[in-house]
Tab-separated table of C-alpha atoms and ligand atoms in Angstrom:
chain	number	residue	atom	x	y	z
A	4	MET	CA	-11.498	2.309	32.524
A	5	ASP	CA	-14.193	0.544	30.378
A	6	LYS	CA	-13.175	-1.054	27.105
A	7	ILE	CA	-13.861	0.453	23.699
A	8	LYS	CA	-16.939	-1.664	22.304
A	9	MET	CA	-16.842	-2.594	18.692
A	10	THR	CA	-19.736	-4.065	16.736
A	11	THR	CA	-18.579	-5.278	13.556
A	12	PRO	CA	-14.900	-7.383	13.211
A	13	LEU	CA	-11.878	-6.721	11.386
A	14	VAL	CA	-10.401	-8.990	9.076
A	15	GLU	CA	-7.384	-9.757	10.646
A	16	ILE	CA	-4.869	-11.363	8.530
A	17	ASP	CA	-1.534	-12.308	10.197
A	18	GLY	CA	1.662	-12.873	9.004
A	19	ASP	CA	5.542	-13.845	8.834
A	20	GLU	CA	8.829	-13.268	10.611
A	21	MET	CA	9.698	-9.844	12.514
A	22	THR	CA	6.224	-8.535	11.603
A	23	ARG	CA	4.440	-11.429	13.107
A	24	VAL	CA	6.434	-10.780	16.167
A	25	LEU	CA	5.526	-6.713	16.193
A	26	TRP	CA	2.234	-8.068	15.331
A	27	GLN	CA	1.591	-9.424	18.588
A	28	TRP	CA	3.235	-7.085	20.342
A	29	VAL	CA	1.121	-4.178	18.715
A	30	LYS	CA	-1.901	-5.914	20.023
A	31	ASP	CA	-0.601	-6.155	23.428
A	32	ILE	CA	0.915	-3.427	23.973
A	33	LEU	CA	-1.421	-0.908	22.204
A	34	ILE	CA	-4.463	-2.197	20.959
A	35	THR	CA	-6.307	-4.769	23.305
A	36	PRO	CA	-5.605	-2.916	26.776
A	37	TYR	CA	-7.770	-0.302	25.498
A	38	VAL	CA	-10.130	-1.751	22.779
A	39	ASP	CA	-12.312	-4.970	23.044
A	40	LEU	CA	-11.028	-5.923	19.821
A	41	LYS	CA	-13.227	-8.313	17.469
A	42	THR	CA	-11.400	-9.479	14.872
A	43	GLU	CA	-11.973	-13.194	12.285
A	44	TYR	CA	-8.554	-14.213	11.960
A	45	TYR	CA	-6.792	-15.445	8.863
A	46	ASP	CA	-3.375	-16.921	9.443
A	47	LEU	CA	-1.177	-16.688	6.312
A	48	SER	CA	2.067	-17.276	7.642
A	49	LEU	CA	3.581	-19.546	5.300
A	50	GLU	CA	2.908	-22.676	7.189
A	51	ASN	CA	-0.618	-22.427	7.054
A	52	ARG	CA	-0.784	-21.225	3.612
A	53	ASP	CA	1.100	-24.546	2.941
A	54	ALA	CA	-0.829	-26.564	4.523
A	55	THR	CA	-4.356	-25.021	3.361
A	56	ASP	CA	-3.013	-25.014	-0.389
A	57	ASP	CA	-3.142	-21.764	0.165
A	58	LYS	CA	-7.108	-21.441	0.363
A	59	VAL	CA	-6.331	-19.341	3.481
A	60	THR	CA	-5.555	-16.269	1.092
A	61	VAL	CA	-8.349	-16.692	-0.975
A	62	GLU	CA	-10.829	-17.036	2.315
A	63	ALA	CA	-9.094	-13.718	3.724
A	64	ALA	CA	-9.478	-11.349	0.453
A	65	GLU	CA	-13.177	-12.965	0.623
A	66	ALA	CA	-13.635	-11.734	4.291
A	67	CYS	CA	-11.952	-8.529	3.564
A	68	LEU	CA	-15.085	-7.800	0.896
A	69	ARG	CA	-17.469	-9.296	3.292
A	70	LEU	CA	-17.077	-7.294	6.209
A	71	GLY	CA	-15.445	-4.272	4.651
A	72	VAL	CA	-12.166	-3.452	6.791
A	73	GLY	CA	-9.136	-5.709	6.947
A	74	VAL	CA	-5.526	-5.141	8.449
A	75	LYS	CA	-2.671	-7.496	7.205
A	76	CYS	CA	0.635	-8.349	8.362
A	77	ALA	CA	3.728	-8.593	6.033
A	78	THR	CA	3.930	-12.161	4.593
A	79	ILE	CA	6.615	-13.949	2.762
A	80	THR	CA	6.579	-14.390	-1.071
A	81	PRO	CA	7.721	-17.464	-1.582
A	82	ASN	CA	10.884	-18.245	-4.260
A	83	ALA	CA	12.868	-21.428	-4.655
A	84	GLN	CA	15.035	-20.744	-1.672
A	85	ARG	CA	11.762	-20.503	0.574
A	86	VAL	CA	10.274	-23.458	-0.858
A	87	GLU	CA	13.550	-25.542	0.426
A	88	GLU	CA	13.567	-23.574	3.698
A	89	PHE	CA	9.896	-24.525	4.524
A	90	GLY	CA	9.772	-27.890	2.711
A	91	LEU	CA	6.686	-26.032	0.910
A	92	LYS	CA	3.911	-28.146	-1.588
A	93	LYS	CA	4.316	-25.784	-4.324
A	94	MET	CA	6.066	-21.872	-4.823
A	95	TRP	CA	2.224	-20.272	-4.099
A	96	ALA	CA	1.892	-17.008	-5.486
A	97	SER	CA	2.013	-13.663	-3.565
A	98	PRO	CA	-0.738	-13.293	-1.127
A	99	ASN	CA	-0.701	-9.664	-1.896
A	100	ALA	CA	-1.083	-10.370	-5.893
A	101	THR	CA	-3.735	-12.974	-4.953
A	102	ILE	CA	-5.652	-10.385	-2.472
A	103	ARG	CA	-5.363	-7.695	-5.013
A	104	ALA	CA	-6.747	-9.637	-7.690
A	105	LYS	CA	-9.502	-10.923	-5.567
A	106	MET	CA	-10.866	-7.604	-4.628
A	107	ASP	CA	-10.301	-6.024	-7.609
A	108	GLY	CA	-7.960	-3.132	-5.759
A	109	THR	CA	-6.112	0.089	-6.218
A	110	VAL	CA	-3.027	0.013	-3.712
A	111	PHE	CA	-2.610	3.473	-2.192
A	112	ARG	CA	0.822	4.069	0.007
A	113	ALA	CA	1.451	6.673	1.727
A	114	PRO	CA	4.089	7.861	3.963
A	115	VAL	CA	3.710	8.997	7.853
A	116	ILE	CA	5.432	12.276	7.981
A	117	VAL	CA	7.145	13.246	11.389
A	118	ARG	CA	9.066	16.597	11.916
A	119	GLY	CA	12.644	15.248	12.599
A	120	ILE	CA	12.561	12.763	9.445
A	121	THR	CA	12.935	15.341	6.503
A	122	PRO	CA	12.124	14.602	2.860
A	123	LEU	CA	15.179	14.519	0.478
A	124	VAL	CA	12.995	16.733	-1.344
A	125	PRO	CA	12.921	19.566	0.701
A	126	ALA	CA	10.014	21.274	-0.462
A	127	TRP	CA	7.608	18.285	0.423
A	128	LYS	CA	5.689	19.104	3.435
A	129	LYS	CA	2.474	16.768	3.197
A	130	PRO	CA	2.146	13.022	2.020
A	131	ILE	CA	1.957	12.279	-1.725
A	132	VAL	CA	0.082	9.203	-1.869
A	133	ILE	CA	0.719	7.142	-4.760
A	134	ALA	CA	-2.445	5.393	-6.625
A	135	ARG	CA	-1.005	2.397	-8.656
A	136	HIS	CA	-3.103	0.819	-11.146
A	137	ALA	CA	-2.354	-3.320	-10.450
A	138	TYR	CA	-3.643	-4.825	-13.673
A	139	GLY	CA	-2.184	-5.210	-17.277
A	140	ASP	CA	-0.082	-3.217	-19.284
A	141	VAL	CA	3.693	-4.556	-19.154
A	142	TYR	CA	2.891	-6.818	-16.571
A	143	LYS	CA	0.567	-9.207	-18.380
A	144	GLY	CA	2.351	-8.503	-21.738
A	145	VAL	CA	3.504	-10.878	-24.285
A	146	GLU	CA	7.081	-10.356	-25.951
A	147	MET	CA	9.146	-12.159	-28.658
A	148	LYS	CA	12.687	-11.385	-30.527
A	149	SER	CA	11.992	-11.085	-34.330
A	150	LYS	CA	14.876	-12.437	-36.444
A	151	GLY	CA	13.678	-10.010	-39.560
A	152	GLY	CA	9.765	-10.559	-40.145
A	153	LYS	CA	6.855	-8.509	-40.203
A	154	ALA	CA	5.011	-8.011	-37.041
A	155	GLU	CA	1.116	-7.348	-36.912
A	156	LEU	CA	-1.389	-6.790	-34.375
A	157	SER	CA	-4.832	-8.393	-35.190
A	158	CYS	CA	-8.033	-8.158	-33.018
A	159	ASP	CA	-11.605	-8.275	-34.003
A	160	GLY	CA	-10.711	-9.243	-37.571
A	161	ASN	CA	-8.476	-5.764	-37.694
A	162	THR	CA	-4.854	-6.036	-38.276
A	163	LEU	CA	-2.409	-3.305	-38.193
A	164	THR	CA	1.311	-3.784	-38.883
A	165	VAL	CA	3.518	-3.273	-35.819
A	166	PHE	CA	6.603	-3.008	-38.032
A	167	ASP	CA	8.584	-4.443	-41.278
A	168	PHE	CA	11.835	-5.664	-39.449
A	169	GLY	CA	12.923	-6.377	-43.355
A	170	GLY	CA	15.218	-9.051	-42.514
A	171	LYS	CA	16.649	-7.212	-39.361
A	172	GLU	CA	16.539	-8.855	-35.921
A	173	GLY	CA	14.640	-6.823	-33.412
A	174	ILE	CA	12.093	-7.268	-30.292
A	175	LEU	CA	8.496	-6.578	-30.035
A	176	GLN	CA	5.921	-6.835	-27.206
A	177	ALA	CA	2.019	-6.586	-27.091
A	178	ILE	CA	0.151	-5.187	-23.974
A	179	HIS	CA	-3.597	-5.021	-23.314
A	180	ASN	CA	-5.947	-3.891	-20.761
A	181	THR	CA	-9.305	-4.234	-19.819
A	182	LYS	CA	-12.198	-1.346	-19.829
A	183	ALA	CA	-13.449	-3.054	-16.496
A	184	SER	CA	-10.365	-3.045	-14.980
A	185	ILE	CA	-9.571	0.893	-15.805
A	186	GLU	CA	-12.829	1.864	-14.564
A	187	SER	CA	-12.695	-0.203	-11.381
A	188	PHE	CA	-9.234	1.915	-10.975
A	189	ALA	CA	-10.807	5.178	-11.580
A	190	ARG	CA	-13.587	4.224	-9.065
A	191	SER	CA	-11.228	3.376	-6.337
A	192	CYS	CA	-9.224	6.610	-7.123
A	193	PHE	CA	-12.029	8.803	-6.718
A	194	ASN	CA	-13.603	7.233	-3.684
A	195	TYR	CA	-10.397	7.340	-1.890
A	196	ALA	CA	-9.867	10.867	-2.626
A	197	LEU	CA	-13.509	11.847	-1.298
A	198	ASP	CA	-12.582	9.664	1.612
A	199	THR	CA	-9.250	11.414	2.530
A	200	LYS	CA	-10.394	14.511	1.253
A	201	THR	CA	-7.372	14.801	-1.025
A	202	ASP	CA	-6.839	16.308	-4.587
A	203	LEU	CA	-6.494	13.526	-7.455
A	204	TRP	CA	-4.056	13.912	-9.840
A	205	PHE	CA	-3.961	11.721	-13.008
A	206	SER	CA	-1.286	11.256	-15.932
A	207	THR	CA	-0.181	9.476	-18.666
A	208	LYS	CA	1.489	9.782	-21.798
A	209	ASP	CA	-2.005	10.109	-23.915
A	210	THR	CA	-0.173	12.609	-26.268
A	211	ILE	CA	1.655	9.855	-27.707
A	212	SER	CA	-0.166	6.721	-26.935
A	213	LYS	CA	-3.459	8.027	-28.467
A	214	VAL	CA	-5.488	5.132	-28.458
A	215	TYR	CA	-4.184	3.072	-25.380
A	216	ASP	CA	-3.434	5.696	-22.564
A	217	HIS	CA	-5.724	7.988	-24.087
A	218	THR	CA	-8.332	5.864	-23.664
A	219	PHE	CA	-6.952	5.675	-19.904
A	220	LYS	CA	-7.593	9.286	-19.533
A	221	ASP	CA	-11.129	9.487	-21.531
A	222	ILE	CA	-12.255	6.794	-18.630
A	223	PHE	CA	-11.257	8.738	-15.747
A	224	ALA	CA	-12.970	11.770	-17.260
A	225	GLU	CA	-16.336	10.000	-17.789
A	226	ILE	CA	-16.759	8.433	-14.728
A	227	TYR	CA	-15.734	11.942	-13.363
A	228	GLU	CA	-18.155	13.703	-14.870
A	229	ALA	CA	-20.890	11.140	-14.333
A	230	GLU	CA	-20.618	10.313	-10.627
A	231	TYR	CA	-18.331	12.217	-8.971
A	232	LYS	CA	-18.068	15.520	-10.062
A	233	GLU	CA	-20.521	17.030	-7.554
A	234	LYS	CA	-19.318	14.766	-4.886
A	235	PHE	CA	-15.674	16.611	-5.331
A	236	GLU	CA	-17.062	20.201	-5.567
A	237	ALA	CA	-18.919	19.540	-2.053
A	238	ALA	CA	-15.828	18.102	-0.659
A	239	GLY	CA	-13.840	21.029	-1.795
A	240	ILE	CA	-11.264	18.910	-3.365
A	241	GLU	CA	-9.915	18.748	-7.363
A	242	TYR	CA	-9.328	15.946	-9.968
A	243	PHE	CA	-6.795	17.025	-12.045
A	244	TYR	CA	-5.482	15.596	-15.132
A	245	THR	CA	-2.159	16.468	-17.004
A	246	LEU	CA	0.339	15.009	-19.179
A	247	ILE	CA	2.971	12.592	-17.236
A	248	ASP	CA	6.152	14.715	-17.815
A	249	ASP	CA	4.492	17.596	-16.757
A	250	ALA	CA	2.984	15.832	-13.713
A	251	VAL	CA	6.616	15.032	-12.554
A	252	ALA	CA	7.791	18.412	-12.955
A	253	ARG	CA	4.810	19.376	-11.008
A	254	VAL	CA	5.353	16.978	-8.025
A	255	MET	CA	8.893	17.866	-7.536
A	256	ARG	CA	7.892	21.733	-7.147
A	257	SER	CA	4.820	20.993	-4.867
A	258	GLU	CA	4.579	20.950	-1.502
A	259	GLY	CA	2.556	17.145	-1.536
A	260	GLY	CA	-0.659	16.475	0.003
A	261	PHE	CA	-2.477	14.852	-3.348
A	262	ILE	CA	-2.736	11.504	-4.352
A	263	TRP	CA	-1.307	10.588	-7.766
A	264	ALA	CA	-2.834	7.865	-9.364
A	265	LEU	CA	-0.823	6.149	-12.087
A	266	LYS	CA	-0.664	3.058	-14.499
A	267	ASN	CA	1.062	0.075	-13.498
A	268	TYR	CA	4.571	0.535	-14.372
A	269	ASP	CA	4.571	4.321	-13.405
A	270	GLY	CA	3.319	3.573	-10.344
A	271	ASP	CA	5.530	0.892	-9.850
A	272	VAL	CA	8.706	3.165	-10.646
A	273	MET	CA	7.404	6.448	-9.079
A	274	SER	CA	6.355	4.882	-5.602
A	275	ASP	CA	9.519	3.531	-4.876
A	276	MET	CA	10.954	6.895	-5.776
A	277	VAL	CA	8.436	9.004	-3.532
A	278	ALA	CA	9.181	6.262	-0.704
A	279	THR	CA	12.749	6.704	-0.882
A	280	ALA	CA	12.495	10.545	-0.914
A	281	PHE	CA	10.070	10.600	2.188
A	282	GLY	CA	12.939	9.004	4.274
A	283	SER	CA	12.144	5.361	5.088
A	284	LEU	CA	9.840	2.621	3.641
A	285	ALA	CA	9.367	1.486	7.595
A	286	MET	CA	7.158	4.669	7.602
A	287	MET	CA	5.219	4.105	4.549
A	288	THR	CA	1.495	2.407	4.855
A	289	SER	CA	-0.376	0.935	2.295
A	290	VAL	CA	-3.883	0.661	1.954
A	291	LEU	CA	-5.782	-1.887	-0.994
A	292	VAL	CA	-9.118	-0.613	-1.962
A	293	SER	CA	-11.941	-2.109	-4.009
A	294	PRO	CA	-14.047	-0.555	-6.164
A	295	THR	CA	-16.881	-1.426	-3.854
A	296	GLY	CA	-15.305	0.231	-1.140
A	297	ALA	CA	-13.603	-2.614	1.132
A	298	TYR	CA	-10.192	-1.450	2.624
A	299	GLU	CA	-7.174	-3.635	3.565
A	300	PHE	CA	-4.719	-1.699	5.454
A	301	GLU	CA	-0.956	-3.168	5.481
A	302	ALA	CA	2.725	-1.735	5.786
A	303	ALA	CA	4.523	-1.650	2.470
A	304	HIS	CA	7.298	-3.218	4.099
A	305	GLY	CA	8.046	-6.839	4.137
A	306	THR	CA	8.769	-9.188	7.069
A	307	VAL	CA	12.421	-7.713	7.394
A	308	THR	CA	14.062	-11.218	7.447
A	309	ARG	CA	17.522	-9.802	8.698
A	310	HIS	CA	15.894	-8.364	12.069
A	311	TYR	CA	14.139	-11.477	12.225
A	312	ARG	CA	17.081	-14.056	12.325
A	313	LYS	CA	18.677	-11.884	14.978
A	314	TYR	CA	15.319	-12.190	16.813
A	315	GLN	CA	15.590	-16.072	16.613
A	316	LYS	CA	19.220	-16.117	18.239
A	317	GLY	CA	17.905	-14.291	21.064
A	318	GLU	CA	19.203	-11.069	19.976
A	319	GLU	CA	18.130	-7.629	20.213
A	320	THR	CA	16.234	-5.491	17.486
A	321	SER	CA	15.139	-2.287	16.886
A	322	THR	CA	12.801	-2.992	14.317
A	323	ASN	CA	10.430	-0.517	13.164
A	324	SER	CA	6.620	-0.963	13.806
A	325	VAL	CA	5.089	2.622	12.308
A	326	ALA	CA	3.821	0.981	9.429
A	327	THR	CA	2.666	-2.311	10.795
A	328	LEU	CA	0.754	0.385	13.587
A	329	PHE	CA	-0.659	2.881	11.123
A	330	ALA	CA	-2.299	-0.263	9.110
A	331	TRP	CA	-4.013	-0.653	12.419
A	332	THR	CA	-5.197	2.636	13.595
A	333	GLY	CA	-6.135	2.927	9.545
A	334	ALA	CA	-8.303	0.200	9.939
A	335	LEU	CA	-9.456	0.846	13.228
A	336	LYS	CA	-10.435	4.265	12.167
A	337	LYS	CA	-12.287	2.892	9.123
A	338	ARG	CA	-14.264	0.480	11.073
A	339	GLY	CA	-15.310	3.195	13.414
A	340	GLU	CA	-16.050	5.161	10.542
A	341	LEU	CA	-18.125	2.538	8.937
A	342	ASP	CA	-20.177	1.368	12.059
A	343	GLY	CA	-20.903	5.259	13.645
A	344	ASN	CA	-18.550	3.929	16.561
A	345	LYS	CA	-16.541	7.394	17.141
A	346	GLU	CA	-15.040	6.229	20.494
A	347	LEU	CA	-13.168	3.693	18.281
A	348	SER	CA	-11.793	6.411	15.594
A	349	ASP	CA	-11.015	8.534	18.086
A	350	PHE	CA	-9.089	5.828	19.835
A	351	ALA	CA	-7.012	5.517	16.629
A	352	ASP	CA	-6.446	8.991	16.280
A	353	ARG	CA	-5.038	9.387	19.724
A	354	LEU	CA	-2.814	6.381	18.929
A	355	GLU	CA	-1.508	7.871	15.580
A	356	LYS	CA	-0.635	11.139	17.390
A	357	ALA	CA	1.071	8.925	20.334
A	358	THR	CA	3.261	7.426	18.127
A	359	ILE	CA	4.051	10.948	16.001
A	360	ASP	CA	4.678	12.469	19.125
A	361	THR	CA	6.704	9.657	20.416
A	362	ILE	CA	8.789	10.129	18.056
A	363	GLU	CA	9.074	13.591	17.585
A	364	SER	CA	10.318	13.869	21.495
A	365	GLY	CA	13.165	11.632	20.171
A	366	GLU	CA	12.418	8.198	21.016
A	367	MET	CA	12.593	5.901	18.178
A	368	THR	CA	13.758	2.943	16.699
A	369	LYS	CA	17.463	2.873	14.862
A	370	ASP	CA	16.450	3.259	11.569
A	371	LEU	CA	15.071	6.570	12.309
A	372	ALA	CA	17.601	7.617	14.754
A	373	GLY	CA	20.452	7.908	12.141
A	374	MET	CA	18.407	10.270	10.022
A	375	PHE	CA	16.392	12.522	12.564
A	376	LYS	CA	17.437	15.957	13.160
A	377	LEU	CA	15.399	18.386	15.316
A	378	ASP	CA	16.662	21.419	16.936
A	379	GLY	CA	16.559	21.041	20.928
A	380	VAL	CA	15.504	17.136	20.735
A	381	THR	CA	17.926	14.347	22.152
A	382	VAL	CA	17.612	11.122	20.152
A	383	LYS	CA	17.250	8.013	21.703
A	384	ALA	CA	17.230	4.585	19.998
A	385	LEU	CA	15.141	2.339	21.320
A	386	ASN	CA	14.762	-1.735	20.493
A	387	SER	CA	11.502	-3.023	18.858
A	388	ARG	CA	9.721	-3.569	22.170
A	389	GLU	CA	10.573	-0.499	24.360
A	390	PHE	CA	9.359	1.750	21.235
A	391	LEU	CA	5.626	0.274	21.707
A	392	GLU	CA	6.033	1.323	25.520
A	393	ALA	CA	7.180	4.331	24.972
A	394	ILE	CA	4.402	5.219	23.011
A	395	ALA	CA	1.723	3.370	25.571
A	396	LYS	CA	3.173	5.556	28.317
A	397	ARG	CA	1.871	8.664	25.963
A	398	LEU	CA	-1.402	7.213	24.988
B	7	NAP	P1	12.029	-6.006	3.550
B	7	NAP	O1	11.112	-6.869	4.463
B	7	NAP	O2	11.141	-4.653	3.520
B	7	NAP	O3	13.259	-5.596	4.465
B	7	NAP	C1	14.501	-5.015	4.118
B	7	NAP	C2	15.528	-4.374	4.715
B	7	NAP	O4	14.829	-3.082	4.753
B	7	NAP	C3	15.546	-4.651	5.958
B	7	NAP	O5	16.769	-5.535	6.440
B	7	NAP	C4	15.700	-3.543	6.996
B	7	NAP	O6	17.117	-2.996	6.431
B	7	NAP	C5	14.772	-2.178	6.150
B	7	NAP	N1	13.554	-2.418	6.781
B	7	NAP	C6	12.190	-2.727	6.124
B	7	NAP	N2	11.269	-2.630	7.182
B	7	NAP	C7	11.964	-2.262	8.180
B	7	NAP	C8	11.343	-2.078	9.372
B	7	NAP	N3	9.894	-1.990	9.612
B	7	NAP	N4	12.056	-1.223	10.630
B	7	NAP	C9	13.343	-1.141	10.020
B	7	NAP	N5	13.822	-1.780	9.105
B	7	NAP	C10	13.243	-2.036	8.085
B	7	NAP	O7	12.246	-6.710	2.351
B	7	NAP	P2	13.138	-7.917	2.249
B	7	NAP	O8	13.876	-8.007	3.319
B	7	NAP	O9	13.582	-7.749	0.907
B	7	NAP	O10	12.065	-9.246	2.570
B	7	NAP	C11	11.703	-9.842	3.170
B	7	NAP	C12	10.434	-10.782	3.040
B	7	NAP	O11	9.321	-9.824	2.848
B	7	NAP	C13	10.875	-11.424	1.562
B	7	NAP	O12	9.996	-13.232	2.051
B	7	NAP	C14	9.518	-10.915	0.675
B	7	NAP	O13	8.756	-12.025	-0.237
B	7	NAP	C15	8.808	-10.349	1.893
B	7	NAP	N6	7.914	-8.792	1.350
B	7	NAP	C16	6.986	-8.938	1.458
B	7	NAP	C17	5.687	-7.634	1.405
B	7	NAP	C18	4.453	-7.807	1.720
B	7	NAP	O14	3.889	-8.536	2.665
B	7	NAP	N7	3.917	-6.564	1.482
B	7	NAP	C19	6.360	-6.503	0.639
B	7	NAP	C20	7.729	-7.085	0.419
B	7	NAP	C21	8.419	-8.129	0.992
B	7	NAP	P3	18.268	-3.297	7.349
B	7	NAP	O15	18.707	-4.758	7.061
B	7	NAP	O16	19.326	-2.367	6.597
B	7	NAP	O17	18.061	-2.956	9.091
B	8	MG	MG1	8.694	-1.349	-7.503
């Protein structure tokens, strides 16, 4: 069989620990035997980030913008303990934060759904994709304690009294966002909805926050009317704004199958709730979409350090590679779409189907084996490599 050809390279962003091991196996067992894989490779292992003074991270993000599609392995975000473990020159920033800022992107987190893994919310049948605005608000807030004075907010020559503490102690905080960032967020959401032909919901607390949150609502509405309304109608999908309380109630009653766009803090909290309810972090994929339409695909989980320690000692691991694998298929599918390379997109679809079929027939890693339940199916827990080989057999 001839290998499937690629015209434009993918941006391949390698990472750390157990996911770096899975990365190589996914490629060796499931991709390179079938695809004449073309990539522009960036090594974001912590060692190489340190050696390049983290320039490699910025270059990887620039490559994603230039080539349009990247796929990223999980990476270590250094803390004090990692600085010591790796003897780092400094505590480098989170690579994901650097890439997100450079691409001005929005992160969409989507669960991989298989029969046999039932969401904790039984009504949920289809994915709920969370789109989190990843700039500003409380994450760029300034805060202080008050000893009892009068707090004021001033900008552009206007001053408002926040609160007169009247001699009593208290706390205060100021947050901001920019019109440009909210516009990028809105466009990324509308583009992703069109791309995946999925309804888009957006919710804030605009009834209480009549300027701040209301501006988010207005910007979304203006951009929708001016740039997306007709495209949404043509695609048969809907844009729907509602108050966050109402959205929460509707989400719980829904059967899924929509994108839920949220402000930074709401998205942080709700994405963990939704991920947990769908069963496993190892089944959660994540894609960063720039407002210009560049994509970076990855797993939502980390480098699975605990499993890597076992691997280093030569012990067997049963680490779930589904999210990493779906990052690859997402990227290959997108590359195929952009290049008009149907063979490549079809291959990615078949690989996803083979993965889901493998699990639904009872072959899976330990994390899933513990919660899998499907009538007539006997569960067999496989190690990390065996699971990929079982998929290859079906493929
Ligand atoms: P983690 O790597 O997501 O792992 C936490 C635990 O979740 C694991 O110990 C494991 O549980 C389970 N788990 C996660 N992914 C799994 C998979 N694919 N298969 C099976 N089980 C899985 O989070 P962490 O241990 O807190 O962080 C490790 C490193 O990852 C840190 O250095 C952090 O900075 C980095 N990180 C990177 C990213 C990213 O690049 N996007 C995101 C988060 C964290 P059991 O041990 O119970 O089996
Ligand atoms: Mg969180």
